[in-house]
CSV table of C-alpha atoms in Angstrom, one decimal:
chain,number,residue,atom,x,y,z
A,18,MET,CA,14.2,6.0,-22.7
A,19,ALA,CA,12.3,2.8,-22.1
A,20,ARG,CA,8.8,2.3,-20.8
A,21,VAL,CA,8.1,-0.4,-18.3
A,22,VAL,CA,4.5,-1.2,-17.7
A,23,VAL,CA,3.2,-2.8,-14.4
A,24,ASP,CA,-0.3,-4.3,-14.4
A,25,VAL,CA,-1.8,-4.9,-11.0
A,26,MET,CA,-5.0,-7.0,-10.6
A,27,LEU,CA,-6.8,-8.1,-7.5
A,28,LYS,CA,-6.3,-11.9,-7.0
A,29,PRO,CA,-9.2,-13.9,-8.4
A,30,GLU,CA,-10.5,-14.9,-5.0
A,31,ILE,CA,-10.7,-11.3,-3.7
A,32,LEU,CA,-14.1,-9.8,-4.5
A,33,ASP,CA,-13.9,-6.6,-6.6
A,34,PRO,CA,-16.8,-4.3,-5.7
A,35,GLN,CA,-15.6,-1.7,-8.2
A,36,GLY,CA,-15.6,-4.2,-11.1
A,37,LYS,CA,-19.0,-5.4,-9.9
A,38,ALA,CA,-20.4,-1.8,-10.0
A,39,VAL,CA,-19.0,-1.4,-13.6
A,40,HIS,CA,-20.5,-4.7,-14.5
A,41,GLY,CA,-23.8,-3.7,-13.1
A,42,ALA,CA,-23.8,-0.6,-15.4
A,43,LEU,CA,-23.4,-2.5,-18.6
A,44,PRO,CA,-27.0,-3.7,-19.1
A,45,ARG,CA,-28.2,-0.2,-18.5
A,46,LEU,CA,-26.1,0.8,-21.5
A,47,GLY,CA,-27.5,-2.0,-23.6
A,48,VAL,CA,-24.5,-4.2,-23.5
A,49,GLU,CA,-25.3,-7.8,-23.0
A,50,GLY,CA,-23.1,-10.9,-22.7
A,51,VAL,CA,-20.3,-9.5,-20.5
A,52,VAL,CA,-20.3,-12.0,-17.7
A,53,ASP,CA,-17.7,-10.4,-15.4
A,54,VAL,CA,-15.6,-7.2,-15.0
A,55,ARG,CA,-12.5,-6.9,-12.9
A,56,GLN,CA,-10.9,-3.5,-12.4
A,57,GLY,CA,-7.1,-3.2,-12.0
A,58,LYS,CA,-4.3,-0.7,-12.2
A,59,ARG,CA,-1.7,0.1,-14.8
A,60,PHE,CA,1.5,1.9,-14.0
A,61,GLU,CA,3.8,3.3,-16.8
A,62,LEU,CA,7.3,3.8,-15.6
A,63,GLU,CA,9.5,5.9,-17.9
A,64,VAL,CA,13.1,4.9,-17.4
A,65,GLU,CA,16.2,6.8,-18.4
A,66,GLY,CA,19.1,5.2,-20.2
A,67,GLU,CA,19.5,1.5,-21.0
A,68,LEU,CA,17.2,-1.0,-19.4
A,69,THR,CA,19.7,-3.4,-17.9
A,70,GLU,CA,18.8,-6.7,-16.2
A,71,GLN,CA,19.7,-5.0,-12.9
A,72,ARG,CA,17.4,-2.1,-13.5
A,73,LEU,CA,14.6,-4.4,-14.5
A,74,ALA,CA,15.1,-6.4,-11.3
A,75,GLN,CA,14.9,-3.3,-9.3
A,76,LEU,CA,11.6,-2.3,-10.9
A,77,HIS,CA,10.3,-5.8,-10.4
A,78,ASP,CA,11.1,-5.4,-6.7
A,79,ILE,CA,9.2,-2.0,-6.6
A,80,ALA,CA,6.2,-3.6,-8.3
A,81,GLU,CA,6.1,-6.3,-5.6
A,82,ARG,CA,6.8,-4.0,-2.6
A,83,LEU,CA,5.1,-0.8,-3.5
A,84,LEU,CA,2.9,-1.0,-6.5
A,85,SER,CA,1.1,-4.1,-5.4
A,86,ASN,CA,0.1,-5.8,-2.2
A,87,PRO,CA,0.9,-9.5,-2.5
A,88,VAL,CA,-1.8,-10.4,0.0
A,89,ILE,CA,-4.6,-9.2,-2.3
A,90,GLU,CA,-3.0,-8.5,-5.7
A,91,ASP,CA,-1.0,-10.1,-8.5
A,92,PHE,CA,1.2,-8.1,-10.8
A,93,GLU,CA,2.9,-8.4,-14.2
A,94,VAL,CA,5.9,-6.4,-15.4
A,95,HIS,CA,6.2,-5.7,-19.2
A,96,VAL,CA,8.7,-3.8,-21.2
A,97,ALA,CA,6.7,-1.7,-23.6
B,206,MET,CA,0.2,12.8,37.0
B,207,SER,CA,1.9,9.5,36.3
B,208,GLY,CA,1.1,7.5,33.3
B,209,LEU,CA,2.6,6.4,30.1
B,210,ARG,CA,3.9,8.5,27.2
B,211,VAL,CA,1.8,7.4,24.3
B,212,GLY,CA,2.9,8.6,20.8
B,213,VAL,CA,0.3,9.4,18.2
B,214,VAL,CA,1.6,9.6,14.7
B,215,THR,CA,0.4,12.3,12.3
B,216,PHE,CA,0.8,11.5,8.6
B,217,PRO,CA,-0.2,13.9,5.8
B,218,GLY,CA,-4.0,13.2,5.6
B,219,SER,CA,-4.4,11.9,9.2
B,220,LEU,CA,-7.8,12.8,10.4
B,221,ASP,CA,-8.2,11.4,13.9
B,222,ASP,CA,-4.8,12.1,15.4
B,223,VAL,CA,-6.2,14.9,17.7
B,224,ASP,CA,-9.1,12.7,18.9
B,225,ALA,CA,-6.6,9.9,19.6
B,226,ARG,CA,-4.4,12.2,21.6
B,227,ARG,CA,-7.4,13.3,23.5
B,228,ALA,CA,-8.4,9.7,24.2
B,229,VAL,CA,-4.9,9.0,25.5
B,230,THR,CA,-5.1,12.0,27.8
B,231,LEU,CA,-8.5,11.1,29.1
B,232,ALA,CA,-7.2,7.6,29.9
B,233,GLY,CA,-4.6,9.2,32.2
B,234,HIS,CA,-1.5,9.1,29.9
B,235,ARG,CA,0.5,11.8,28.2
B,236,ALA,CA,0.0,12.1,24.5
B,237,VAL,CA,3.2,12.7,22.5
B,238,PRO,CA,2.6,14.0,18.9
B,239,LEU,CA,4.9,12.1,16.5
B,240,TRP,CA,5.6,13.3,12.9
B,241,HIS,CA,5.8,10.9,10.0
B,242,ARG,CA,9.0,12.4,8.6
B,243,ASP,CA,10.9,12.1,11.8
B,244,HIS,CA,13.2,9.1,12.6
B,245,ASP,CA,12.5,9.4,16.3
B,246,LEU,CA,9.9,7.7,18.5
B,247,GLN,CA,10.9,10.1,21.3
B,248,GLY,CA,11.1,7.2,23.8
B,249,VAL,CA,7.4,6.7,24.0
B,250,ASP,CA,5.9,3.7,25.8
B,251,ALA,CA,3.3,2.9,23.1
B,252,VAL,CA,2.2,4.2,19.7
B,253,VAL,CA,-1.2,4.9,18.1
B,254,LEU,CA,-1.5,5.1,14.3
B,255,PRO,CA,-4.7,7.1,13.9
B,256,GLY,CA,-7.5,7.0,11.4
B,257,GLY,CA,-7.8,9.2,8.3
B,258,PHE,CA,-6.7,9.2,4.7
B,259,SER,CA,-2.9,9.3,4.8
B,260,TYR,CA,-1.5,10.3,1.5
B,261,GLY,CA,-5.0,10.6,0.2
B,262,ASP,CA,-5.3,6.8,0.2
B,263,TYR,CA,-3.4,7.0,-3.1
B,264,LEU,CA,-2.2,3.7,-4.5
B,265,ARG,CA,-3.7,1.7,-1.7
B,266,CYS,CA,-4.8,2.8,1.8
B,267,GLY,CA,-1.7,2.9,4.0
B,268,ALA,CA,0.6,1.8,1.2
B,269,ILE,CA,2.7,5.0,1.0
B,270,SER,CA,2.7,5.8,4.7
B,271,ARG,CA,4.3,2.4,5.3
B,272,PHE,CA,7.5,3.8,3.8
B,273,SER,CA,7.6,6.9,5.9
B,274,PRO,CA,10.7,7.4,8.1
B,275,LEU,CA,8.8,7.1,11.3
B,276,MET,CA,7.2,3.8,10.3
B,277,SER,CA,10.6,2.1,10.0
B,278,GLU,CA,11.0,3.1,13.7
B,279,VAL,CA,7.5,1.8,14.5
B,280,VAL,CA,8.3,-1.6,12.8
B,281,ALA,CA,11.5,-1.9,14.7
B,282,GLY,CA,9.9,-1.0,18.0
B,283,ALA,CA,7.0,-3.4,17.4
B,284,GLY,CA,9.6,-6.1,16.9
B,285,ASP,CA,10.9,-5.3,20.4
B,286,GLY,CA,7.5,-5.5,21.9
B,287,LEU,CA,6.4,-1.8,21.8
B,288,PRO,CA,2.6,-1.7,22.0
B,289,VAL,CA,1.2,-0.4,18.7
B,290,LEU,CA,-2.5,0.3,18.0
B,291,GLY,CA,-3.6,1.1,14.5
B,292,ILE,CA,-7.1,2.4,14.1
B,293,CYS,CA,-8.9,2.4,10.7
B,294,ASN,CA,-6.3,3.9,8.4
B,295,GLY,CA,-3.7,2.9,11.1
B,296,PHE,CA,-4.9,-0.7,10.8
B,297,GLN,CA,-4.4,-0.4,7.0
B,298,VAL,CA,-0.9,0.9,7.5
B,299,LEU,CA,-0.1,-2.0,9.9
B,300,CYS,CA,-1.3,-4.5,7.3
B,301,GLU,CA,0.7,-2.8,4.5
B,302,SER,CA,3.7,-2.9,6.8
B,303,HIS,CA,3.2,-6.6,7.3
B,304,LEU,CA,3.1,-6.1,11.1
B,305,LEU,CA,-0.4,-7.7,10.8
B,306,PRO,CA,-1.6,-10.4,8.4
B,307,GLY,CA,-4.3,-9.8,5.8
B,308,ALA,CA,-5.5,-6.7,4.1
B,309,LEU,CA,-8.3,-4.2,4.1
B,310,VAL,CA,-10.2,-3.8,0.8
B,311,ARG,CA,-13.2,-1.8,-0.4
B,312,ASN,CA,-16.5,-2.4,1.5
B,313,GLN,CA,-18.4,-5.2,-0.3
B,314,ALA,CA,-21.5,-3.0,-0.4
B,315,GLN,CA,-19.6,-0.3,-2.3
B,316,ARG,CA,-20.7,2.3,0.3
B,317,PHE,CA,-18.9,4.3,2.9
B,318,VAL,CA,-20.2,3.2,6.3
B,319,CYS,CA,-20.6,5.6,9.2
B,320,ARG,CA,-22.5,4.4,12.3
B,321,ASP,CA,-22.3,3.3,15.9
B,322,GLN,CA,-21.2,-0.3,15.8
B,323,ARG,CA,-21.7,-3.1,18.3
B,324,LEU,CA,-18.6,-5.2,18.8
B,325,ARG,CA,-17.6,-8.2,20.8
B,326,ILE,CA,-14.1,-8.1,22.3
B,327,GLU,CA,-12.7,-11.5,22.0
B,328,GLY,CA,-8.9,-11.3,22.4
B,329,THR,CA,-8.0,-9.7,25.7
B,330,GLY,CA,-4.4,-10.7,25.9
B,331,THR,CA,-3.1,-7.5,24.3
B,332,PRO,CA,-2.1,-4.4,26.1
B,333,TRP,CA,-4.8,-2.5,24.2
B,334,THR,CA,-7.7,-4.9,25.1
B,335,GLN,CA,-6.7,-6.2,28.5
B,336,SER,CA,-9.1,-4.0,30.4
B,337,PHE,CA,-12.1,-5.7,28.7
B,338,THR,CA,-13.5,-9.1,29.7
B,339,PRO,CA,-13.5,-11.7,27.0
B,340,GLY,CA,-16.9,-11.6,25.2
B,341,GLN,CA,-17.7,-8.1,26.4
B,342,GLU,CA,-19.9,-6.2,24.0
B,343,ILE,CA,-19.2,-2.6,23.3
B,344,VAL,CA,-20.4,0.2,21.0
B,345,VAL,CA,-18.0,2.5,19.2
B,346,PRO,CA,-18.3,4.5,16.0
B,347,LEU,CA,-17.3,2.8,12.7
B,348,LYS,CA,-16.6,4.9,9.6
B,349,ASN,CA,-14.8,3.5,6.6
B,350,GLY,CA,-14.9,2.9,2.9
B,351,GLU,CA,-12.2,0.3,2.8
B,352,GLY,CA,-12.7,-1.7,5.9
B,353,CYS,CA,-13.4,-5.2,4.5
B,354,TYR,CA,-10.8,-7.4,6.2
B,355,VAL,CA,-9.5,-10.2,4.0
B,356,ALA,CA,-7.0,-13.0,4.4
B,357,ASP,CA,-6.6,-16.5,3.1
B,358,GLU,CA,-8.4,-19.3,4.9
B,359,ALA,CA,-5.2,-20.6,6.5
B,360,THR,CA,-4.4,-17.2,8.0
B,361,LEU,CA,-8.0,-16.8,9.3
B,362,ASP,CA,-7.9,-20.2,10.9
B,363,GLU,CA,-4.5,-19.4,12.5
B,364,LEU,CA,-5.9,-16.1,13.9
B,365,GLU,CA,-8.9,-17.8,15.3
B,366,ALA,CA,-6.9,-20.7,16.8
B,367,GLU,CA,-4.4,-18.4,18.5
B,368,GLY,CA,-7.1,-16.0,19.9
B,369,ARG,CA,-5.8,-13.2,17.7
B,370,VAL,CA,-9.2,-11.9,16.6
B,371,VAL,CA,-9.4,-9.1,19.1
B,372,ALA,CA,-12.8,-7.8,18.1
B,373,ARG,CA,-15.7,-9.0,15.9
B,374,TYR,CA,-18.7,-7.1,14.5
B,375,LEU,CA,-22.1,-8.0,16.0
B,376,GLY,CA,-25.2,-7.8,13.9
B,377,PRO,CA,-25.0,-7.5,10.1
B,378,ASP,CA,-21.4,-7.3,8.9
B,379,PRO,CA,-21.0,-3.6,8.0
B,380,ASN,CA,-18.3,-4.0,5.4
B,381,GLY,CA,-18.1,-7.6,4.3
B,382,SER,CA,-15.1,-8.5,6.5
B,383,MET,CA,-14.3,-12.2,6.5
B,384,ARG,CA,-15.7,-13.9,9.6
B,385,GLY,CA,-16.9,-10.5,10.8
B,386,ILE,CA,-13.4,-9.5,11.9
B,387,ALA,CA,-13.1,-6.0,13.2
B,388,GLY,CA,-9.6,-6.2,14.7
B,389,VAL,CA,-6.7,-8.6,14.9
B,390,SER,CA,-3.3,-8.7,16.7
B,391,ASN,CA,0.1,-10.0,15.9
B,392,ALA,CA,1.3,-13.3,17.4
B,393,ARG,CA,3.0,-11.6,20.3
B,394,GLY,CA,-0.1,-9.5,21.0
B,395,ASN,CA,1.6,-6.1,21.2
B,396,VAL,CA,0.4,-4.9,17.8
B,397,VAL,CA,-3.3,-4.5,17.3
B,398,GLY,CA,-5.3,-3.2,14.3
B,399,LEU,CA,-8.9,-2.1,14.7
B,400,MET,CA,-11.2,-0.8,12.0
B,401,PRO,CA,-13.8,0.9,14.4
B,402,HIS,CA,-12.9,4.0,16.3
B,403,PRO,CA,-12.6,3.7,20.1
B,404,GLU,CA,-11.1,7.2,20.3
B,405,HIS,CA,-14.5,8.6,19.4
B,406,ALA,CA,-16.2,7.0,22.4
B,407,VAL,CA,-14.3,8.3,25.4
B,408,GLU,CA,-16.2,11.3,26.6
B,409,ASP,CA,-19.7,12.0,27.9
B,410,GLY,CA,-21.8,13.9,25.4
B,411,PHE,CA,-19.7,12.9,22.4
B,412,GLY,CA,-20.3,9.6,20.6
B,413,PRO,CA,-22.2,6.6,21.7
B,414,GLY,CA,-20.7,6.3,25.2
B,415,LEU,CA,-17.4,5.6,27.0
B,416,ASP,CA,-16.8,2.1,25.7
B,417,GLY,CA,-13.7,3.1,23.7
B,418,LEU,CA,-11.7,4.3,26.7
B,419,GLY,CA,-10.8,0.7,27.6
B,420,PHE,CA,-8.4,0.6,24.6
B,421,PHE,CA,-6.3,3.4,26.0
B,422,THR,CA,-6.0,2.4,29.6
B,423,LEU,CA,-3.0,0.1,29.0
B,424,VAL,CA,-3.3,-1.2,32.6
B,425,GLU,CA,-0.8,-4.0,32.5
B,426,ALA,CA,1.7,-2.3,30.3
B,427,LEU,CA,1.7,0.5,32.8
B,428,ALA,CA,2.1,-1.8,35.8
B,429,SER,CA,4.8,-4.1,34.5
B,430,SER,CA,6.0,-3.1,31.1
B,431,ALA,CA,5.3,-6.7,30.3
B,432,TYR,CA,5.3,-6.1,26.6
B,433,ARG,CA,8.8,-4.6,26.4
B,434,VAL,CA,11.9,-6.7,26.0
């Protein structure tokens, strides 16, 4: 078994109201000095058998077509 | 009674499919319920993708619906000129399907908005907006949590230049949409996405008036089928 991790983040130019809300909560918890918070998504894909180049390419395609929306998000694929 | 056969798609989690069918009927057409798992548009003359929370808005609004069997038929039909109107969640599905440019993200004010909304109809060259006059102001309900329209500057400029902004919010921007955009069309004009809900303003005594009915009259499409190949 292999684990492939896909991280998806809103593009820098897209405002992130969720991150902003989290950021706004920090001072109330006494945390100072955090200048920005961006919230993203992490997908963990458990893959059977050997992780071939072909398999990885397929998962990369899924990350691009399904797990992220290229209009508003960037993604990264890691083998954990 | 004559009229068009207008399909209204139901996804798991669709909310306004029944209202959309009612609006179609009140506009003098026949509403044809379509099911997301079917591979068959049943020969309809136009399709409405209704509002709601298809697949619970999981992943991203409209992201999973996009891959439903029926959507592959809708995408193919849209390519042949089939008139398609996506309302709210339907608009999100159309953006996720890349039938329309841009995307809809969480409201900037971090709140769900539900109110009667004043709009200006700008693009009247689509089968869904041709019964309006350019610049006409209407009021229909708006209710969304992720209705903030975003696209890159080049795309926005192109939409404006080609008259593809079909509707714009009047008054304070309710959800932070870029350039106050409430609805856009594809280049050909047969596919329209709209965040507000015209189907909730089609009947006396319900909603803010009858301004929404104009979206469902489909006058020219009825007369000439001009939007079909």
